[in-house]
């Protein structure tokens, strides 16, 4: 009665949706569906020329007030498959937000959207059901292979996410196999991630499979700088592969010359950390001196740029602040320097650091 007196049809539709939800919770399914139909009369007047928006509104209401069959009836009535897949994906996300993973899975599978299934796999993993999550990630891969005309970069993003998902649930064999589709820039970081998770789980058979792959990648020539080598060395050391870690440290030292200043500095710091674990005093001293040389060159170039004024000086000041932030142990001071650097580098450039 109150809903009927509201003159704002948008507000009335929302109120009717909440009434329908309450009716369903109290076990009055038929009454809930009737209430949604009343709400849809208002929604139809709001969106007379937008079938997708009408279907979205009705499906979302029925998701709260009706059954899965009620929801699917609305979505399946849309003429375009792209629209149906999009709406099913949105509904899967809504069910995940409500914690209803059973219905979320039903909607995600109906969507034939790899991304919806990927998110569902993550939700199942967080809920503790790794076996179900593993199955969902592989189902997402199957759906990904059905996609036509997907740009290579988009497929790389999707595959990378699925590899990371499989690693997170301990499906190392599938993850490593799937990672073969990634290029020499995107595969190595996922292999390092796998080694770390295998170590955390104490999965020695998986390590015996993954470590040789990591070493082959580390030794293979590539057109990209191998920024991951120091991290790989640390992961190998943590896994108990000391000989392999030493090998990678040597490769990291050889590779450092190909890297940019910041990448090279990170690599040297990674080498230093591994050498400290080994107790390699001689190596530590050499790395310390290398870092000091890098910093001396950086400071000289920064001071020279600061003296030139203008845009170059602003960028130099920002880089100087970023370096000071790296050295700071006070979180507040670090945050202040980051914000000031972002301001100097401009709104768009600053966002990448924040």
Coordinates of C-alpha atoms in Angstrom, one line a residue:
X1 CA 0.0 0.0 0.0
X2 CA 2.8 2.4 0.9
X3 CA 4.7 1.5 -2.3
X4 CA 1.6 2.2 -4.4
X5 CA 1.4 5.8 -3.0
X6 CA 4.9 6.7 -4.0
X7 CA 4.8 9.0 -7.0
X8 CA 8.5 8.5 -7.9
X9 CA 8.4 5.3 -9.9
X10 CA 12.1 4.6 -9.5
X11 CA 11.8 4.7 -5.7
X12 CA 8.6 2.7 -5.9
X13 CA 10.3 0.0 -8.0
X14 CA 13.2 -0.2 -5.5
X15 CA 10.8 -0.5 -2.6
X16 CA 8.8 -3.2 -4.3
X17 CA 12.1 -5.0 -4.9
X18 CA 12.9 -5.0 -1.2
X19 CA 9.4 -6.1 -0.4
X20 CA 9.8 -9.0 -2.8
X21 CA 13.1 -10.0 -1.1
X22 CA 11.4 -10.0 2.3
X23 CA 8.5 -12.2 0.9
X24 CA 11.0 -14.7 -0.5
X25 CA 12.9 -14.9 2.8
X26 CA 9.6 -15.6 4.6
X27 CA 8.9 -18.5 2.2
X28 CA 6.3 -16.7 0.0
X29 CA 7.9 -17.3 -3.4
X30 CA 4.8 -16.8 -5.5
X31 CA 4.0 -13.5 -3.8
X32 CA 7.6 -12.4 -4.3
X33 CA 7.5 -13.0 -8.0
X34 CA 4.2 -11.2 -8.3
X35 CA 5.7 -8.2 -6.5
X36 CA 8.7 -8.2 -8.9
X37 CA 6.2 -8.1 -11.8
X38 CA 4.5 -5.1 -10.3
X39 CA 7.9 -3.4 -9.9
X40 CA 8.7 -4.2 -13.5
X41 CA 5.7 -2.2 -14.7
X42 CA 7.4 0.9 -13.3
X43 CA 10.8 -0.1 -14.6
X44 CA 9.4 -0.7 -18.1
X45 CA 8.1 2.9 -18.1
X46 CA 11.5 4.2 -17.0
X47 CA 13.4 2.3 -19.7
X48 CA 10.9 2.0 -22.6
X49 CA 13.7 1.7 -25.3
X50 CA 16.4 -0.2 -23.3
X51 CA 15.6 -4.0 -23.2
X52 CA 19.0 -4.7 -21.6
X53 CA 18.4 -2.3 -18.7
X54 CA 14.9 -3.7 -18.1
X55 CA 16.2 -7.2 -18.1
X56 CA 19.1 -6.2 -15.8
X57 CA 16.7 -4.6 -13.3
X58 CA 14.2 -7.5 -13.3
X59 CA 16.9 -10.2 -13.1
X60 CA 18.6 -8.5 -10.2
X61 CA 15.3 -8.3 -8.3
X62 CA 14.5 -11.9 -9.1
X63 CA 18.1 -12.8 -8.0
X64 CA 17.0 -11.7 -4.5
X65 CA 13.4 -12.6 -4.6
X66 CA 13.0 -15.6 -7.0
X67 CA 14.6 -18.8 -8.1
X68 CA 17.4 -19.4 -10.5
X69 CA 14.8 -20.5 -13.1
X70 CA 13.1 -17.1 -12.7
X71 CA 16.3 -15.3 -13.3
X72 CA 17.3 -17.4 -16.3
X73 CA 13.9 -17.0 -17.9
X74 CA 14.5 -13.2 -18.0
X75 CA 18.1 -13.4 -19.2
X76 CA 17.6 -16.0 -21.8
X77 CA 14.8 -13.8 -23.3
X78 CA 17.5 -11.3 -24.5
X79 CA 18.1 -11.8 -28.2
X80 CA 21.8 -11.1 -28.3
X81 CA 24.3 -13.7 -26.8
X82 CA 26.7 -10.9 -25.9
X83 CA 24.0 -9.2 -23.7
X84 CA 23.1 -12.6 -22.1
X85 CA 26.7 -13.4 -21.3
X86 CA 27.2 -9.9 -19.8
X87 CA 24.1 -10.1 -17.6
X88 CA 24.9 -13.6 -16.4
X89 CA 28.4 -12.4 -15.5
X90 CA 27.0 -9.4 -13.6
X91 CA 24.6 -11.7 -11.7
X92 CA 27.4 -14.1 -10.8
X93 CA 29.3 -11.2 -9.3
X94 CA 26.2 -10.1 -7.4
X95 CA 25.7 -13.6 -5.9
X96 CA 29.4 -13.8 -5.0
X97 CA 29.0 -10.5 -3.1
X98 CA 26.1 -12.0 -1.2
X99 CA 28.1 -15.2 -0.4
X100 CA 25.8 -17.5 -2.5
X101 CA 28.5 -19.4 -4.3
X102 CA 26.2 -22.1 -5.5
X103 CA 24.1 -19.7 -7.5
X104 CA 27.1 -17.7 -8.4
X105 CA 28.6 -20.7 -10.1
X106 CA 25.4 -21.4 -12.0
X107 CA 25.3 -17.9 -13.4
X108 CA 29.1 -17.8 -14.1
X109 CA 28.9 -21.1 -16.1
X110 CA 25.8 -19.8 -18.0
X111 CA 27.7 -16.6 -18.9
X112 CA 30.5 -18.5 -20.8
X113 CA 32.7 -15.6 -19.6
X114 CA 36.2 -16.6 -18.6
X115 CA 36.5 -13.6 -16.4
X116 CA 33.3 -14.4 -14.4
X117 CA 34.6 -17.9 -13.9
X118 CA 38.0 -16.6 -12.8
X119 CA 36.4 -14.4 -10.1
X120 CA 34.3 -17.3 -9.0
X121 CA 37.3 -19.5 -8.7
X122 CA 38.9 -16.8 -6.5
X123 CA 35.8 -16.7 -4.3
X124 CA 35.8 -20.5 -3.9
X125 CA 39.5 -20.4 -3.0
X126 CA 38.9 -17.8 -0.3
X127 CA 36.0 -19.9 1.0
X128 CA 38.4 -22.8 1.4
X129 CA 37.2 -25.0 -1.4
X130 CA 40.4 -25.4 -3.5
X131 CA 39.2 -28.5 -5.4
X132 CA 36.1 -26.6 -6.7
X133 CA 38.2 -23.5 -7.4
X134 CA 40.6 -25.7 -9.5
X135 CA 37.8 -27.0 -11.5
X136 CA 36.4 -23.5 -12.1
X137 CA 39.8 -22.2 -13.3
X138 CA 40.1 -25.0 -15.8
X139 CA 36.5 -24.4 -16.9
X140 CA 37.4 -20.8 -17.5
X141 CA 40.3 -21.9 -19.7
X142 CA 38.0 -24.0 -21.7
X143 CA 35.6 -21.1 -22.2
X144 CA 38.6 -18.8 -23.1
X145 CA 39.5 -21.2 -25.9
X146 CA 36.0 -20.7 -27.3
X147 CA 36.5 -17.0 -27.6
X148 CA 37.0 -15.8 -31.2
X149 CA 38.9 -12.7 -32.3
X150 CA 40.5 -12.0 -28.9
X151 CA 43.5 -9.8 -29.1
X152 CA 46.8 -11.4 -28.1
X153 CA 47.3 -9.0 -25.2
X154 CA 43.8 -9.7 -23.8
X155 CA 44.4 -13.4 -24.0
X156 CA 47.8 -13.0 -22.2
X157 CA 46.0 -11.1 -19.4
X158 CA 43.4 -13.9 -19.0
X159 CA 46.0 -16.7 -19.2
X160 CA 48.2 -14.9 -16.6
X161 CA 45.3 -14.6 -14.2
X162 CA 44.3 -18.3 -14.6
X163 CA 47.9 -19.4 -14.1
X164 CA 48.1 -17.4 -10.9
X165 CA 44.7 -18.8 -9.8
X166 CA 45.8 -22.4 -10.3
X167 CA 49.0 -21.7 -8.4
X168 CA 47.0 -20.3 -5.5
X169 CA 45.1 -23.6 -5.1
X170 CA 48.1 -25.8 -5.4
X171 CA 47.4 -27.0 -9.0
X172 CA 51.0 -26.6 -10.0
X173 CA 51.2 -29.1 -12.8
X174 CA 48.2 -27.4 -14.6
X175 CA 49.6 -24.0 -13.9
X176 CA 53.1 -24.7 -15.3
X177 CA 51.5 -26.4 -18.3
X178 CA 49.2 -23.5 -19.0
X179 CA 52.1 -21.0 -18.5
X180 CA 53.7 -22.3 -21.7
X181 CA 51.2 -20.1 -23.6
X182 CA 52.8 -17.0 -22.0
X183 CA 55.8 -15.1 -23.6
X184 CA 59.3 -14.7 -22.2
X185 CA 58.2 -11.5 -20.4
X186 CA 55.1 -12.8 -18.6
X187 CA 56.0 -16.4 -17.9
X188 CA 59.0 -16.1 -15.6
X189 CA 57.3 -14.1 -12.8
X190 CA 54.5 -16.8 -12.6
X191 CA 57.1 -19.5 -12.4
X192 CA 58.8 -17.7 -9.5
X193 CA 55.3 -17.4 -7.9
X194 CA 54.8 -21.1 -8.3
X195 CA 58.2 -21.9 -6.6
X196 CA 57.3 -19.7 -3.7
X197 CA 53.8 -21.4 -3.2
X198 CA 55.3 -24.9 -3.7
X199 CA 57.8 -24.1 -1.0
X200 CA 55.1 -22.7 1.3
X201 CA 53.1 -25.9 0.9
X202 CA 56.2 -28.2 1.1
X203 CA 55.4 -29.8 -2.2
X204 CA 58.7 -31.3 -3.2
X205 CA 57.5 -33.2 -6.3
X206 CA 56.1 -29.9 -7.7
X207 CA 59.4 -28.2 -6.9
X208 CA 61.3 -30.9 -8.8
X209 CA 59.1 -30.1 -11.8
X210 CA 59.3 -26.3 -11.6
X211 CA 62.9 -25.6 -10.6
X212 CA 64.5 -27.0 -13.8
X213 CA 62.1 -24.9 -15.9
X214 CA 63.0 -21.8 -13.9
X215 CA 66.7 -22.5 -14.5
X216 CA 66.3 -23.0 -18.2
X217 CA 64.5 -19.7 -18.5
X218 CA 67.2 -17.9 -16.4
X219 CA 69.9 -19.2 -18.7
X220 CA 68.0 -18.7 -22.0
X221 CA 68.8 -15.6 -24.1
X222 CA 65.9 -13.1 -24.3
X223 CA 65.3 -9.7 -25.8
X224 CA 63.9 -8.5 -22.5
X225 CA 65.9 -7.6 -19.4
X226 CA 65.5 -10.4 -16.8
X227 CA 64.3 -8.3 -13.9
X228 CA 63.1 -11.4 -12.0
X229 CA 66.4 -13.1 -11.5
X230 CA 67.2 -11.8 -8.0
X231 CA 63.7 -12.7 -6.8
X232 CA 64.2 -16.2 -8.3
X233 CA 67.5 -16.7 -6.5
X234 CA 65.8 -15.8 -3.2
X235 CA 62.9 -18.2 -3.9
X236 CA 65.3 -21.0 -4.8
X237 CA 67.3 -20.4 -1.6
X238 CA 64.1 -20.5 0.5
X239 CA 63.2 -23.8 -1.2
X240 CA 66.5 -25.3 -0.2
X241 CA 68.1 -25.2 -3.7
X242 CA 71.3 -23.5 -2.7
X243 CA 73.4 -24.6 -5.7
X244 CA 70.7 -23.4 -8.1
X245 CA 70.4 -20.1 -6.2
X246 CA 74.2 -19.5 -6.5
X247 CA 73.9 -20.1 -10.2
X248 CA 71.1 -17.6 -10.6
X249 CA 73.0 -15.0 -8.5
X250 CA 75.8 -15.3 -11.0
X251 CA 73.4 -14.8 -13.9
X252 CA 71.9 -11.8 -12.1
X253 CA 75.3 -10.1 -11.9
X254 CA 75.8 -10.7 -15.6
X255 CA 72.3 -9.4 -16.5
X256 CA 72.5 -6.2 -14.4
X257 CA 74.2 -4.2 -17.1
X258 CA 71.2 -4.6 -19.4
X259 CA 68.8 -3.2 -16.9
X260 CA 67.7 0.4 -16.2
X261 CA 69.0 2.2 -13.2
X262 CA 66.0 1.3 -10.9
X263 CA 65.9 -2.3 -12.2
X264 CA 69.6 -2.6 -11.7
X265 CA 69.4 -1.2 -8.2
X266 CA 66.6 -3.6 -7.3
X267 CA 68.7 -6.5 -8.7
X268 CA 71.7 -5.5 -6.6
X269 CA 69.6 -5.3 -3.5
X270 CA 68.2 -8.8 -4.3
X271 CA 71.7 -10.1 -4.7
X272 CA 72.7 -8.6 -1.4
X273 CA 69.9 -10.3 0.4
X274 CA 70.8 -13.7 -1.0
X275 CA 74.5 -13.2 -0.3
X276 CA 73.6 -12.3 3.3
X277 CA 71.7 -15.6 3.7
X278 CA 74.7 -17.5 2.3
X279 CA 77.1 -15.6 4.6
X280 CA 79.1 -14.5 1.6
X281 CA 81.1 -11.7 3.1
X282 CA 83.3 -11.1 0.1
X283 CA 80.3 -11.1 -2.3
X284 CA 78.4 -8.8 0.1
X285 CA 81.2 -6.2 0.1
X286 CA 81.4 -6.3 -3.7
X287 CA 77.7 -5.8 -4.0
X288 CA 77.7 -3.0 -1.4
X289 CA 80.4 -1.2 -3.4
X290 CA 78.4 -1.7 -6.7
X291 CA 75.3 -0.1 -5.0
X292 CA 77.4 2.8 -3.8
X293 CA 78.7 3.4 -7.3
X294 CA 75.2 3.3 -8.8
X295 CA 74.0 5.8 -6.2
X296 CA 77.0 8.1 -6.8
X297 CA 76.2 8.2 -10.5
X298 CA 72.5 8.7 -9.8
X299 CA 73.2 11.6 -7.4
X300 CA 75.6 13.3 -9.9
X301 CA 73.1 13.1 -12.7
X302 CA 70.3 14.3 -10.5
X303 CA 72.3 17.3 -9.3
X304 CA 73.2 18.2 -12.9
X305 CA 69.6 17.9 -14.0
X306 CA 68.4 20.1 -11.0
X307 CA 70.8 22.9 -12.1
X308 CA 69.1 23.1 -15.6
X309 CA 65.7 24.2 -14.2
X310 CA 62.4 23.8 -15.9
X311 CA 60.7 20.4 -16.5
X312 CA 63.9 18.4 -16.3
X313 CA 64.6 19.8 -12.9
X314 CA 61.1 18.9 -11.7
X315 CA 61.5 15.4 -12.9
X316 CA 65.0 15.2 -11.2
X317 CA 63.6 16.4 -7.9
X318 CA 60.8 13.8 -8.1
X319 CA 63.3 11.0 -8.7
X320 CA 65.4 12.3 -5.8
X321 CA 62.4 12.2 -3.6
X322 CA 61.6 8.7 -4.7
X323 CA 65.1 7.5 -3.9
X324 CA 64.8 9.2 -0.4
X325 CA 61.5 7.4 0.0
X326 CA 63.3 4.1 -0.6
X327 CA 65.8 4.9 2.1
X328 CA 63.3 6.1 4.6
X329 CA 62.2 3.9 7.5
X330 CA 59.4 6.2 8.6
X331 CA 56.1 5.3 6.8
X332 CA 54.7 8.9 7.2
X333 CA 57.9 10.4 5.8
X334 CA 57.9 7.9 3.0
X335 CA 54.3 8.7 2.1
X336 CA 54.9 12.4 2.1
X337 CA 57.9 12.1 -0.3
X338 CA 55.8 9.9 -2.6
X339 CA 53.0 12.4 -2.7
X340 CA 55.4 15.3 -3.4
X341 CA 57.1 13.3 -6.1
X342 CA 53.7 12.6 -7.7
X343 CA 52.9 16.3 -7.6
X344 CA 56.1 17.2 -9.3
X345 CA 55.7 14.5 -12.0
X346 CA 52.2 15.7 -12.8
X347 CA 48.8 14.1 -12.2
X348 CA 49.0 11.4 -14.8
X349 CA 52.6 10.4 -14.1
X350 CA 52.1 10.5 -10.4
X351 CA 49.2 8.0 -10.4
X352 CA 51.5 5.2 -11.5
X353 CA 53.5 5.6 -8.3
X354 CA 50.5 5.7 -6.0

